[in-house]
Amino acid sequence: MAKIRKAVTVILRLIALAATVVAVVIMVTSKETAHVLNLTFTAKFTHTPAFKYYVVAEAIAGVYTIVALLLSSKSLLSRLILILDVVMAMVLTSSISAALAIAQVGKHGNSHAGWLPICGQVPHYCDKLIISLVAGFVAALVYLLLLVYTLRAALSPVFAIKS
């Protein structure tokens, strides 16, 4: 049973690692230049603080995942890993929320604030953002699944039925 638990944990961590790497690489490489009314502007992730936060959070989660994969679940650090899994799940959730909010404004604008949508002028940039955000959402979901699975495994001896 312990081997199955370890295998499931490793698989979930590898999926989360792949999703965070894809999210970071695609977001960092997203850049497009547009010409509107004789003006030239470039859209890239560094122009938006929410996207910077998203990239940093995804990168931290990716590095943490590598460290967690290298540490043994039998070590004394297993409780710390559980706590850090909670932190990573919340950091990923907050970063994807912030990035999705800005992406929604970029796609649809905000008529009340007078913000115009930009995805009509930089469609390839917006397409890459969507792919990155989907990968980030997958990473957040996998971390939530990992958290539930790890908590269940950690708490099962506490709630075991004695006969």
mmCIF file of C-alpha atoms in Angstrom:
data_model
loop_
_atom_site.group_PDB
_atom_site.id
_atom_site.type_symbol
_atom_site.label_atom_id
_atom_site.label_comp_id
_atom_site.label_asym_id
_atom_site.label_seq_id
_atom_site.Cartn_x
_atom_site.Cartn_y
_atom_site.Cartn_z
ATOM 1 C CA MET A 1 0.000 0.000 0.000
ATOM 2 C CA ALA A 2 2.851 2.392 0.779
ATOM 3 C CA LYS A 3 4.376 1.796 -2.660
ATOM 4 C CA ILE A 4 1.088 2.639 -4.375
ATOM 5 C CA ARG A 5 0.742 5.797 -2.263
ATOM 6 C CA LYS A 6 4.298 6.834 -3.155
ATOM 7 C CA ALA A 7 3.714 6.121 -6.866
ATOM 8 C CA VAL A 8 0.505 8.172 -6.953
ATOM 9 C CA THR A 9 2.237 11.052 -5.187
ATOM 10 C CA VAL A 10 5.183 10.958 -7.605
ATOM 11 C CA ILE A 11 2.865 10.841 -10.642
ATOM 12 C CA LEU A 12 0.829 13.786 -9.372
ATOM 13 C CA ARG A 13 3.988 15.767 -8.669
ATOM 14 C CA LEU A 14 5.363 15.016 -12.153
ATOM 15 C CA ILE A 15 2.101 16.185 -13.747
ATOM 16 C CA ALA A 16 2.209 19.358 -11.636
ATOM 17 C CA LEU A 17 5.849 19.919 -12.607
ATOM 18 C CA ALA A 18 5.061 19.518 -16.309
ATOM 19 C CA ALA A 19 2.106 21.903 -16.046
ATOM 20 C CA THR A 20 4.114 24.583 -14.221
ATOM 21 C CA VAL A 21 6.997 24.343 -16.696
ATOM 22 C CA VAL A 22 4.617 24.642 -19.659
ATOM 23 C CA ALA A 23 2.832 27.586 -18.027
ATOM 24 C CA VAL A 24 6.077 29.459 -17.355
ATOM 25 C CA VAL A 25 7.700 28.781 -20.731
ATOM 26 C CA ILE A 26 4.648 29.776 -22.733
ATOM 27 C CA MET A 27 3.965 32.904 -20.665
ATOM 28 C CA VAL A 28 7.597 34.060 -20.801
ATOM 29 C CA THR A 29 7.801 33.554 -24.573
ATOM 30 C CA SER A 30 4.496 35.328 -25.292
ATOM 31 C CA LYS A 31 5.160 38.610 -27.073
ATOM 32 C CA GLU A 32 3.500 40.362 -29.977
ATOM 33 C CA THR A 33 3.776 43.776 -31.588
ATOM 34 C CA ALA A 34 0.771 45.552 -33.092
ATOM 35 C CA HIS A 35 0.286 48.698 -35.136
ATOM 36 C CA VAL A 36 -2.842 50.703 -34.370
ATOM 37 C CA LEU A 37 -3.471 54.200 -35.764
ATOM 38 C CA ASN A 38 0.207 54.715 -36.654
ATOM 39 C CA LEU A 39 1.170 53.712 -33.112
ATOM 40 C CA THR A 40 3.237 50.648 -32.353
ATOM 41 C CA PHE A 41 2.850 48.778 -29.094
ATOM 42 C CA THR A 42 4.242 45.536 -27.819
ATOM 43 C CA ALA A 43 2.300 43.186 -25.582
ATOM 44 C CA LYS A 44 4.329 40.993 -23.266
ATOM 45 C CA PHE A 45 3.849 39.496 -19.837
ATOM 46 C CA THR A 46 6.282 41.861 -18.102
ATOM 47 C CA HIS A 47 3.927 44.787 -18.717
ATOM 48 C CA THR A 48 1.395 43.402 -16.227
ATOM 49 C CA PRO A 49 2.182 42.852 -12.525
ATOM 50 C CA ALA A 50 -0.410 40.062 -12.282
ATOM 51 C CA PHE A 51 1.324 38.130 -15.061
ATOM 52 C CA LYS A 52 4.709 38.656 -13.383
ATOM 53 C CA TYR A 53 3.272 37.298 -10.145
ATOM 54 C CA TYR A 54 1.810 34.366 -12.067
ATOM 55 C CA VAL A 55 5.179 33.500 -13.644
ATOM 56 C CA VAL A 56 7.042 33.801 -10.338
ATOM 57 C CA ALA A 57 4.437 31.697 -8.498
ATOM 58 C CA GLU A 58 4.474 28.988 -11.177
ATOM 59 C CA ALA A 59 8.290 28.944 -11.182
ATOM 60 C CA ILE A 60 8.451 28.672 -7.388
ATOM 61 C CA ALA A 61 5.914 25.836 -7.480
ATOM 62 C CA GLY A 62 7.976 24.060 -10.145
ATOM 63 C CA VAL A 63 11.193 24.326 -8.131
ATOM 64 C CA TYR A 64 9.390 23.233 -4.978
ATOM 65 C CA THR A 65 7.983 20.221 -6.850
ATOM 66 C CA ILE A 66 11.486 19.153 -7.866
ATOM 67 C CA VAL A 67 12.695 19.486 -4.266
ATOM 68 C CA ALA A 68 9.683 17.543 -2.960
ATOM 69 C CA LEU A 69 10.325 14.775 -5.500
ATOM 70 C CA LEU A 70 13.925 14.479 -4.343
ATOM 71 C CA LEU A 71 13.049 14.269 -0.645
ATOM 72 C CA SER A 72 11.889 10.973 0.715
ATOM 73 C CA SER A 73 8.345 10.743 2.053
ATOM 74 C CA LYS A 74 9.710 8.640 4.926
ATOM 75 C CA SER A 75 11.927 11.431 6.165
ATOM 76 C CA LEU A 76 11.233 13.745 9.045
ATOM 77 C CA LEU A 77 10.434 16.418 6.490
ATOM 78 C CA SER A 78 7.195 14.735 5.361
ATOM 79 C CA ARG A 79 5.098 16.973 7.647
ATOM 80 C CA LEU A 80 6.897 20.039 6.315
ATOM 81 C CA ILE A 81 6.207 18.853 2.758
ATOM 82 C CA LEU A 82 2.530 18.512 3.632
ATOM 83 C CA ILE A 83 2.452 22.083 4.972
ATOM 84 C CA LEU A 84 4.320 23.380 1.919
ATOM 85 C CA ASP A 85 1.876 21.516 -0.350
ATOM 86 C CA VAL A 86 -0.894 23.579 1.238
ATOM 87 C CA VAL A 87 1.095 26.758 0.660
ATOM 88 C CA MET A 88 1.830 25.861 -2.974
ATOM 89 C CA ALA A 89 -1.806 25.013 -3.675
ATOM 90 C CA MET A 90 -2.886 28.398 -2.316
ATOM 91 C CA VAL A 91 -0.124 30.321 -4.109
ATOM 92 C CA LEU A 92 -1.021 28.658 -7.406
ATOM 93 C CA THR A 93 -4.707 29.357 -6.834
ATOM 94 C CA SER A 94 -4.095 33.028 -6.096
ATOM 95 C CA SER A 95 -1.741 33.504 -9.042
ATOM 96 C CA ILE A 96 -4.093 31.892 -11.540
ATOM 97 C CA SER A 97 -6.951 34.013 -10.165
ATOM 98 C CA ALA A 98 -4.993 37.237 -10.584
ATOM 99 C CA ALA A 99 -3.819 36.310 -14.077
ATOM 100 C CA LEU A 100 -7.307 35.236 -15.174
ATOM 101 C CA ALA A 101 -8.780 38.535 -13.983
ATOM 102 C CA ILE A 102 -6.315 40.524 -16.084
ATOM 103 C CA ALA A 103 -6.734 38.178 -19.050
ATOM 104 C CA GLN A 104 -10.498 38.696 -18.919
ATOM 105 C CA VAL A 105 -10.022 42.471 -19.037
ATOM 106 C CA GLY A 106 -7.588 42.057 -21.932
ATOM 107 C CA LYS A 107 -10.065 39.943 -23.857
ATOM 108 C CA HIS A 108 -13.296 41.813 -23.129
ATOM 109 C CA GLY A 109 -12.174 45.199 -21.801
ATOM 110 C CA ASN A 110 -14.132 47.107 -19.164
ATOM 111 C CA SER A 111 -16.641 49.595 -20.544
ATOM 112 C CA HIS A 112 -17.251 51.152 -17.123
ATOM 113 C CA ALA A 113 -13.580 52.051 -16.715
ATOM 114 C CA GLY A 114 -13.047 52.859 -20.393
ATOM 115 C CA TRP A 115 -10.567 50.013 -20.915
ATOM 116 C CA LEU A 116 -10.625 48.610 -24.407
ATOM 117 C CA PRO A 117 -9.938 44.949 -25.190
ATOM 118 C CA ILE A 118 -6.538 44.281 -26.746
ATOM 119 C CA CYS A 119 -6.926 40.715 -27.981
ATOM 120 C CA GLY A 120 -8.255 41.949 -31.314
ATOM 121 C CA GLN A 121 -4.927 43.681 -31.964
ATOM 122 C CA VAL A 122 -2.614 40.970 -30.529
ATOM 123 C CA PRO A 123 -4.429 37.650 -31.066
ATOM 124 C CA HIS A 124 -1.333 35.418 -30.968
ATOM 125 C CA TYR A 125 -0.286 36.926 -27.644
ATOM 126 C CA CYS A 126 -3.735 36.278 -26.202
ATOM 127 C CA ASP A 127 -3.776 32.715 -27.552
ATOM 128 C CA LYS A 128 -0.461 31.971 -25.854
ATOM 129 C CA LEU A 129 -1.752 33.506 -22.615
ATOM 130 C CA ILE A 130 -4.796 31.243 -22.722
ATOM 131 C CA ILE A 131 -2.604 28.158 -23.183
ATOM 132 C CA SER A 132 -0.381 29.240 -20.301
ATOM 133 C CA LEU A 133 -3.371 29.925 -18.059
ATOM 134 C CA VAL A 134 -4.876 26.514 -18.855
ATOM 135 C CA ALA A 135 -1.570 24.865 -17.916
ATOM 136 C CA GLY A 136 -1.462 26.917 -14.710
ATOM 137 C CA PHE A 137 -5.022 25.898 -13.902
ATOM 138 C CA VAL A 138 -4.072 22.245 -14.421
ATOM 139 C CA ALA A 139 -1.123 22.713 -12.050
ATOM 140 C CA ALA A 140 -3.375 24.261 -9.403
ATOM 141 C CA LEU A 141 -5.923 21.443 -9.740
ATOM 142 C CA VAL A 142 -3.227 18.767 -9.537
ATOM 143 C CA TYR A 143 -1.821 20.407 -6.414
ATOM 144 C CA LEU A 144 -5.281 20.444 -4.852
ATOM 145 C CA LEU A 145 -5.673 16.742 -5.712
ATOM 146 C CA LEU A 146 -2.222 16.050 -4.304
ATOM 147 C CA LEU A 147 -3.149 17.919 -1.157
ATOM 148 C CA VAL A 148 -6.371 15.959 -0.669
ATOM 149 C CA TYR A 149 -4.581 12.669 -1.333
ATOM 150 C CA THR A 150 -1.709 13.501 1.016
ATOM 151 C CA LEU A 151 -4.045 14.684 3.780
ATOM 152 C CA ARG A 152 -6.112 11.530 3.460
ATOM 153 C CA ALA A 153 -2.982 9.402 3.741
ATOM 154 C CA ALA A 154 -1.662 11.422 6.681
ATOM 155 C CA LEU A 155 -4.936 11.399 8.595
ATOM 156 C CA SER A 156 -6.065 7.812 7.902
ATOM 157 C CA PRO A 157 -4.327 6.420 11.022
ATOM 158 C CA VAL A 158 -6.079 9.072 13.129
ATOM 159 C CA PHE A 159 -9.552 8.168 11.891
ATOM 160 C CA ALA A 160 -9.015 4.408 11.602
ATOM 161 C CA ILE A 161 -11.885 2.297 12.898
ATOM 162 C CA LYS A 162 -10.776 -0.048 15.657
ATOM 163 C CA SER A 163 -12.567 -3.370 15.960
#
